[in-house]
Amino acid sequence: MRIASARTLVKVVLCIALCALAAGPTLAQNAFDVTVYPAKLELTGDRGTTQEVTINVRNSGTEDQRFTVYTMDYYIKGNNEFVFKSPGHYSYSCAKWIKTDTPDFVVPAGTTGKKNLTLTVPANAEPGGHYAVIFFEQVTEAEEQVKAKGRIGVVTLVTVPGPITRGGEIKSVSVTDAWFWPTKDLPLVPTSKLKCRVVFYNKGNVHLTIKGKLTYAPGFGWGIGTVDLGEITVLPKTTRYLEAEIEDPPFMGTFKARAEVSYGPSLDVFDTTLEKEASFAVYPLSLVLIFGIPILLVVAVVVGLRRRRRKRRAGATGRKMPGRRGKKGELEEPPAEPDDYVPEPAVELDMESGTEPMRETRIERRRAARAAR
């Protein structure tokens, strides 16, 4: 039985090894290592005109790649998520304006292919921005239809001259607060991440390429810095977020944050800047608990030891300080006088001289009292 089990185990191991060797070349052959450039096309087209557009496709893989070329409408949500629709779905679409002589396109391994397309602007096109995405989708063999296909796109932005309204608005600026865990890395303590968000709305009729930054300074506390919010494109009548994480956050305090968003008439011109302010707080209260409780315990122990010492001293002398209040709030009696104490006699005036006779000292009185005994 043991020999049979061993043989079965060897067979299983050999089968796994053969499967791995067989799968290795297949995975390498189907690797999708493709780059397109430019990744974004920004064009201007007059009504009724046609222009040619060229897109470069680089195949860095080891196998030839065959593509299907087509266009789609797209929309960008506020959280920067892309939504794709069929051509003509949105009113600002230009997907139907872009044509190719053939949708098939082959790029040999290790080479760069050029794909030519034509952009025809209708004579009745509305002035402003129009948008589409040009996709290059991988074509697989019939036996590989169940496998995922690679797809890469080129965002296309077309501006039709005419009455252009270019304008935007910073809706809000926010930075997360950190009220419990610290923002700096400390041993055995979790950290809070400070994230900032700038909400920008494009209220014009043409797209805006915007870039932003956020600077912060303390109203109270320590820490100053600048955060790069990057660069994005905002379609007309849409809202997008500029978001980032503060990589070197301040340690503690209340801070003022100022966001700056710039845009202009083209991808490389930023001639308009908007600003908006916000505030945030960083107070790692967890450190108060972590370090404050031990300190309070030490203080309580020290105070308790001092009280015990006082009680011991009071018990050793058998006295209590006069005039102090007892446990029930009553004044304690002063200590009793010693047995040999003799009160001072009343003072009598000399009738003839009208002066007070010389007093005897306490020591002399005690001596006289002992002699009388």
C-alpha positions as semicolon CSV with decimal commas, in nm:
position;residue;x (nm);y (nm);z (nm)
1;M;0,000;0,000;0,000
2;R;0,283;0,239;0,084
3;I;0,455;0,168;-0,251
4;A;0,131;0,235;-0,441
5;S;0,079;0,563;-0,253
6;A;0,432;0,673;-0,334
7;R;0,385;0,596;-0,703
8;T;0,058;0,790;-0,708
9;L;0,227;1,091;-0,546
10;V;0,509;1,084;-0,802
11;K;0,256;1,077;-1,089
12;V;0,068;1,376;-0,946
13;V;0,388;1,579;-0,910
14;L;0,493;1,496;-1,268
15;C;0,153;1,599;-1,402
16;I;0,169;1,933;-1,220
17;A;0,519;1,998;-1,356
18;L;0,414;1,915;-1,714
19;C;0,110;2,145;-1,686
20;A;0,329;2,428;-1,560
21;L;0,574;2,383;-1,848
22;A;0,292;2,374;-2,099
23;A;0,121;2,684;-1,955
24;G;0,438;2,894;-1,940
25;P;0,478;2,962;-2,316
26;T;0,103;3,014;-2,357
27;L;0,097;3,286;-2,094
28;A;0,399;3,455;-2,250
29;Q;0,247;3,445;-2,595
30;N;-0,074;3,610;-2,478
31;A;0,096;3,887;-2,282
32;F;-0,052;4,229;-2,375
33;D;0,234;4,479;-2,367
34;V;0,107;4,766;-2,582
35;T;0,145;5,143;-2,559
36;V;-0,035;5,414;-2,758
37;Y;0,071;5,775;-2,798
38;P;-0,037;6,041;-2,778
39;A;-0,263;5,919;-2,498
40;K;-0,475;6,233;-2,538
41;L;-0,567;6,420;-2,856
42;E;-0,672;6,784;-2,826
43;L;-0,791;6,916;-3,162
44;T;-0,965;7,220;-3,307
45;G;-1,198;7,171;-3,602
46;D;-1,406;7,426;-3,790
47;R;-1,753;7,332;-3,907
48;G;-1,757;7,135;-4,231
49;T;-1,384;7,057;-4,227
50;T;-1,192;6,727;-4,231
51;Q;-0,850;6,652;-4,088
52;E;-0,633;6,344;-4,054
53;V;-0,520;6,209;-3,719
54;T;-0,233;5,964;-3,661
55;I;-0,196;5,743;-3,353
56;N;0,119;5,541;-3,279
57;V;0,085;5,190;-3,134
58;R;0,392;5,026;-2,980
59;N;0,392;4,645;-2,940
60;S;0,663;4,555;-2,687
61;G;0,555;4,191;-2,664
62;T;0,704;3,884;-2,828
63;E;0,403;3,806;-3,050
64;D;0,223;4,000;-3,322
65;Q;-0,089;4,180;-3,203
66;R;-0,406;4,230;-3,405
67;F;-0,648;4,503;-3,305
68;T;-1,000;4,621;-3,376
69;V;-1,027;5,002;-3,384
70;Y;-1,352;5,171;-3,282
71;T;-1,484;5,481;-3,100
72;M;-1,715;5,533;-2,801
73;D;-1,863;5,818;-2,596
74;Y;-1,739;5,862;-2,242
75;Y;-1,828;6,042;-1,923
76;I;-1,618;6,099;-1,610
77;K;-1,783;6,079;-1,270
78;G;-1,690;6,302;-0,981
79;N;-1,475;6,026;-0,830
80;N;-1,279;6,010;-1,160
81;E;-1,443;5,687;-1,278
82;F;-1,489;5,659;-1,656
83;V;-1,823;5,552;-1,805
84;F;-1,832;5,442;-2,170
85;K;-2,140;5,454;-2,396
86;S;-2,215;5,385;-2,761
87;P;-2,138;5,664;-3,014
88;G;-2,388;5,950;-3,004
89;H;-2,515;5,875;-2,654
90;Y;-2,413;6,215;-2,513
91;S;-2,497;6,552;-2,671
92;Y;-2,132;6,656;-2,670
93;S;-2,018;6,338;-2,851
94;C;-1,779;6,342;-3,146
95;A;-1,743;5,962;-3,170
96;K;-1,936;5,951;-3,498
97;W;-1,709;6,215;-3,649
98;I;-1,403;5,985;-3,634
99;K;-1,364;5,725;-3,911
100;T;-1,101;5,474;-4,024
101;D;-1,053;5,305;-4,359
102;T;-1,043;4,964;-4,193
103;P;-1,109;4,866;-3,832
104;D;-0,842;4,590;-3,840
105;F;-0,490;4,681;-3,746
106;V;-0,186;4,452;-3,698
107;V;0,135;4,550;-3,518
108;P;0,424;4,301;-3,537
109;A;0,615;4,215;-3,220
110;G;0,876;4,469;-3,118
111;T;0,760;4,736;-3,365
112;T;0,552;5,054;-3,369
113;G;0,256;5,086;-3,604
114;K;0,080;5,401;-3,719
115;K;-0,297;5,415;-3,745
116;N;-0,451;5,695;-3,952
117;L;-0,802;5,820;-3,885
118;T;-1,008;6,110;-4,019
119;L;-1,203;6,365;-3,819
120;T;-1,495;6,529;-4,004
121;V;-1,676;6,811;-3,822
122;P;-2,040;6,846;-3,932
123;A;-2,151;7,178;-4,079
124;N;-2,413;7,216;-3,807
125;A;-2,184;7,124;-3,516
126;E;-2,247;7,322;-3,200
127;P;-1,959;7,546;-3,089
128;G;-1,775;7,425;-2,784
129;G;-1,625;7,096;-2,675
130;H;-1,698;6,751;-2,818
131;Y;-1,547;6,428;-2,692
132;A;-1,484;6,061;-2,766
133;V;-1,236;5,781;-2,695
134;I;-1,061;5,577;-2,966
135;F;-1,014;5,216;-2,856
136;F;-0,758;4,960;-2,977
137;E;-0,893;4,622;-2,866
138;Q;-0,694;4,301;-2,890
139;V;-0,828;4,031;-3,125
140;T;-0,768;3,676;-2,998
141;E;-0,788;3,341;-3,174
142;A;-1,114;3,146;-3,182
143;E;-0,996;2,897;-2,919
144;E;-0,901;3,183;-2,685
145;Q;-1,235;3,365;-2,683
146;V;-1,291;3,285;-2,314
147;K;-0,977;3,476;-2,216
148;A;-0,973;3,846;-2,128
149;K;-0,890;4,084;-2,413
150;G;-0,653;4,375;-2,381
151;R;-0,787;4,719;-2,462
152;I;-0,626;5,061;-2,461
153;G;-0,781;5,397;-2,548
154;V;-0,695;5,748;-2,664
155;V;-0,907;6,031;-2,522
156;T;-1,006;6,275;-2,796
157;L;-1,104;6,637;-2,724
158;V;-1,236;6,845;-3,014
159;T;-1,317;7,217;-2,987
160;V;-1,544;7,372;-3,248
161;P;-1,477;7,749;-3,274
162;G;-1,760;7,990;-3,203
163;P;-1,908;8,143;-2,889
164;I;-1,690;7,971;-2,627
165;T;-1,759;7,999;-2,255
166;R;-1,459;7,894;-2,053
167;G;-1,502;7,902;-1,675
168;G;-1,491;7,693;-1,362
169;E;-1,563;7,701;-0,991
170;I;-1,413;7,541;-0,682
171;K;-1,713;7,397;-0,505
172;S;-1,541;7,289;-0,187
173;V;-1,208;7,208;-0,022
174;S;-1,172;6,950;0,252
175;V;-0,894;6,783;0,450
176;T;-0,964;6,495;0,686
177;D;-0,914;6,561;1,058
178;A;-0,709;6,337;1,285
179;W;-0,853;6,341;1,636
180;F;-0,730;6,010;1,778
181;W;-0,437;5,830;1,618
182;P;-0,116;6,024;1,537
183;T;-0,022;6,113;1,180
184;K;0,344;6,024;1,230
185;D;0,483;5,671;1,240
186;L;0,534;5,561;1,602
187;P;0,621;5,214;1,732
188;L;0,317;4,988;1,795
189;V;0,069;5,272;1,726
190;P;-0,160;5,297;1,419
191;T;-0,139;5,610;1,208
192;S;-0,406;5,836;1,060
193;K;-0,388;5,931;0,693
194;L;-0,466;6,289;0,599
195;K;-0,645;6,309;0,264
196;C;-0,745;6,625;0,082
197;R;-1,011;6,679;-0,184
198;V;-1,090;6,975;-0,407
199;V;-1,426;6,963;-0,587
200;F;-1,416;7,149;-0,919
201;Y;-1,712;7,225;-1,149
202;N;-1,678;7,321;-1,516
203;K;-1,957;7,568;-1,587
204;G;-1,851;7,646;-1,944
205;N;-1,922;7,480;-2,279
206;V;-1,570;7,352;-2,344
207;H;-1,343;7,115;-2,154
208;L;-1,089;7,248;-1,907
209;T;-0,753;7,093;-1,828
210;I;-0,689;7,188;-1,467
211;K;-0,400;7,141;-1,228
212;G;-0,406;7,209;-0,857
213;K;-0,208;7,230;-0,538
214;L;-0,291;7,267;-0,170
215;T;-0,080;7,448;0,088
216;Y;-0,133;7,438;0,463
217;A;0,004;7,638;0,755
218;P;-0,069;7,629;1,129
219;G;-0,305;7,865;1,304
220;F;-0,186;7,686;1,616
221;G;0,066;7,405;1,613
222;W;0,356;7,287;1,402
223;G;0,387;7,190;1,037
224;I;0,372;7,353;0,696
225;G;0,369;7,202;0,348
226;T;0,239;7,183;-0,009
227;V;0,056;6,896;-0,178
228;D;0,051;6,847;-0,557
229;L;-0,303;6,758;-0,668
230;G;-0,207;6,662;-1,022
231;E;-0,366;6,746;-1,356
232;I;-0,702;6,630;-1,498
233;T;-0,952;6,721;-1,770
234;V;-1,303;6,832;-1,676
235;L;-1,577;6,805;-1,938
236;P;-1,843;7,082;-1,969
237;K;-2,115;7,087;-1,703
238;T;-1,944;6,813;-1,502
239;T;-1,776;6,789;-1,162
240;R;-1,448;6,619;-1,082
241;Y;-1,232;6,571;-0,774
242;L;-0,868;6,662;-0,729
243;E;-0,756;6,423;-0,456
244;A;-0,428;6,342;-0,284
245;E;-0,281;6,218;0,042
246;I;-0,053;6,439;0,251
247;E;0,267;6,235;0,251
248;D;0,442;6,435;0,525
249;P;0,150;6,538;0,750
250;P;0,182;6,775;1,045
251;F;0,200;6,630;1,396
252;M;-0,039;6,847;1,596
253;G;-0,237;7,169;1,572
254;T;-0,513;7,353;1,388
255;F;-0,430;7,437;1,027
256;K;-0,548;7,658;0,742
257;A;-0,551;7,497;0,397
258;R;-0,560;7,694;0,073
259;A;-0,634;7,523;-0,259
260;E;-0,525;7,672;-0,592
261;V;-0,667;7,543;-0,922
262;S;-0,536;7,675;-1,254
263;Y;-0,670;7,630;-1,608
264;G;-0,640;7,789;-1,950
265;P;-0,729;7,766;-2,317
266;S;-0,504;7,468;-2,393
267;L;-0,315;7,177;-2,236
268;D;0,002;7,378;-2,169
269;V;-0,143;7,721;-2,090
270;F;-0,276;7,798;-1,739
271;D;-0,364;8,165;-1,724
272;T;-0,653;8,155;-1,474
273;T;-0,620;8,060;-1,107
274;L;-0,897;8,008;-0,850
275;E;-0,848;7,982;-0,473
276;K;-1,051;7,853;-0,182
277;E;-0,968;7,791;0,184
278;A;-1,057;7,532;0,445
279;S;-0,934;7,421;0,787
280;F;-0,848;7,096;0,957
281;A;-0,724;6,975;1,296
282;V;-0,467;6,720;1,408
283;Y;-0,480;6,626;1,777
284;P;-0,364;6,270;1,855
285;L;-0,568;6,215;2,171
286;S;-0,457;5,852;2,180
287;L;-0,114;5,970;2,292
288;V;-0,278;6,139;2,591
289;L;-0,424;5,804;2,690
290;I;-0,109;5,607;2,615
291;F;0,131;5,838;2,799
292;G;-0,105;6,031;3,029
293;I;-0,250;5,734;3,221
294;P;0,092;5,603;3,335
295;I;0,189;5,954;3,446
296;L;-0,134;5,987;3,648
297;L;-0,070;5,649;3,810
298;V;0,281;5,756;3,912
299;V;0,146;6,081;4,057
300;A;-0,123;5,893;4,249
301;V;0,136;5,655;4,397
302;V;0,362;5,944;4,503
303;V;0,073;6,130;4,668
304;G;-0,038;5,814;4,849
305;L;0,312;5,749;4,985
306;R;0,338;6,104;5,117
307;R;0,005;6,073;5,299
308;R;0,111;5,747;5,460
309;R;0,433;5,908;5,585
310;R;0,241;6,193;5,742
311;K;0,009;5,951;5,920
312;R;0,303;5,753;6,056
313;R;0,471;6,067;6,191
314;A;0,148;6,180;6,357
315;G;0,103;5,836;6,519
316;A;0,461;5,833;6,652
317;T;0,424;6,168;6,836
318;G;0,069;6,094;6,955
319;R;-0,033;6,448;6,866
320;K;-0,247;6,616;6,612
321;M;-0,197;6,963;6,486
322;P;-0,422;7,209;6,671
323;G;-0,699;7,377;6,488
324;R;-0,729;7,109;6,221
325;R;-1,061;6,960;6,137
326;G;-1,127;6,594;6,205
327;K;-1,302;6,346;5,982
328;K;-1,645;6,477;6,078
329;G;-1,550;6,838;6,016
330;E;-1,514;6,926;6,391
331;L;-1,219;7,116;6,527
332;E;-0,972;6,894;6,709
333;E;-0,881;6,976;7,073
334;P;-0,539;7,132;7,129
335;P;-0,284;6,908;7,308
336;A;-0,295;6,894;7,691
337;E;-0,041;7,091;7,896
338;P;0,225;6,893;8,089
339;D;0,163;6,805;8,458
340;D;0,422;7,051;8,589
341;Y;0,266;7,342;8,406
342;V;0,185;7,640;8,634
343;P;-0,038;7,911;8,490
344;E;0,081;8,264;8,505
345;P;-0,070;8,465;8,793
346;A;-0,287;8,760;8,720
347;V;-0,100;9,085;8,684
348;E;-0,156;9,342;8,958
349;L;-0,066;9,704;8,931
350;D;0,134;9,886;9,196
351;M;-0,114;10,137;9,336
352;E;0,152;10,383;9,439
353;S;0,357;10,387;9,118
354;G;0,081;10,279;8,880
355;T;0,322;10,045;8,702
356;E;0,314;9,672;8,643
357;P;0,550;9,476;8,871
358;M;0,830;9,274;8,704
359;R;0,712;8,931;8,593
360;E;0,890;8,615;8,692
361;T;1,016;8,399;8,416
362;R;0,853;8,060;8,352
363;I;1,166;7,874;8,462
364;E;1,169;8,056;8,796
365;R;0,805;7,975;8,857
366;R;0,861;7,607;8,784
367;R;1,154;7,600;9,027
368;A;0,944;7,764;9,297
369;A;0,662;7,512;9,240
370;R;0,902;7,217;9,272
371;A;1,050;7,357;9,590
372;A;0,702;7,397;9,738
373;R;0,632;7,026;9,673
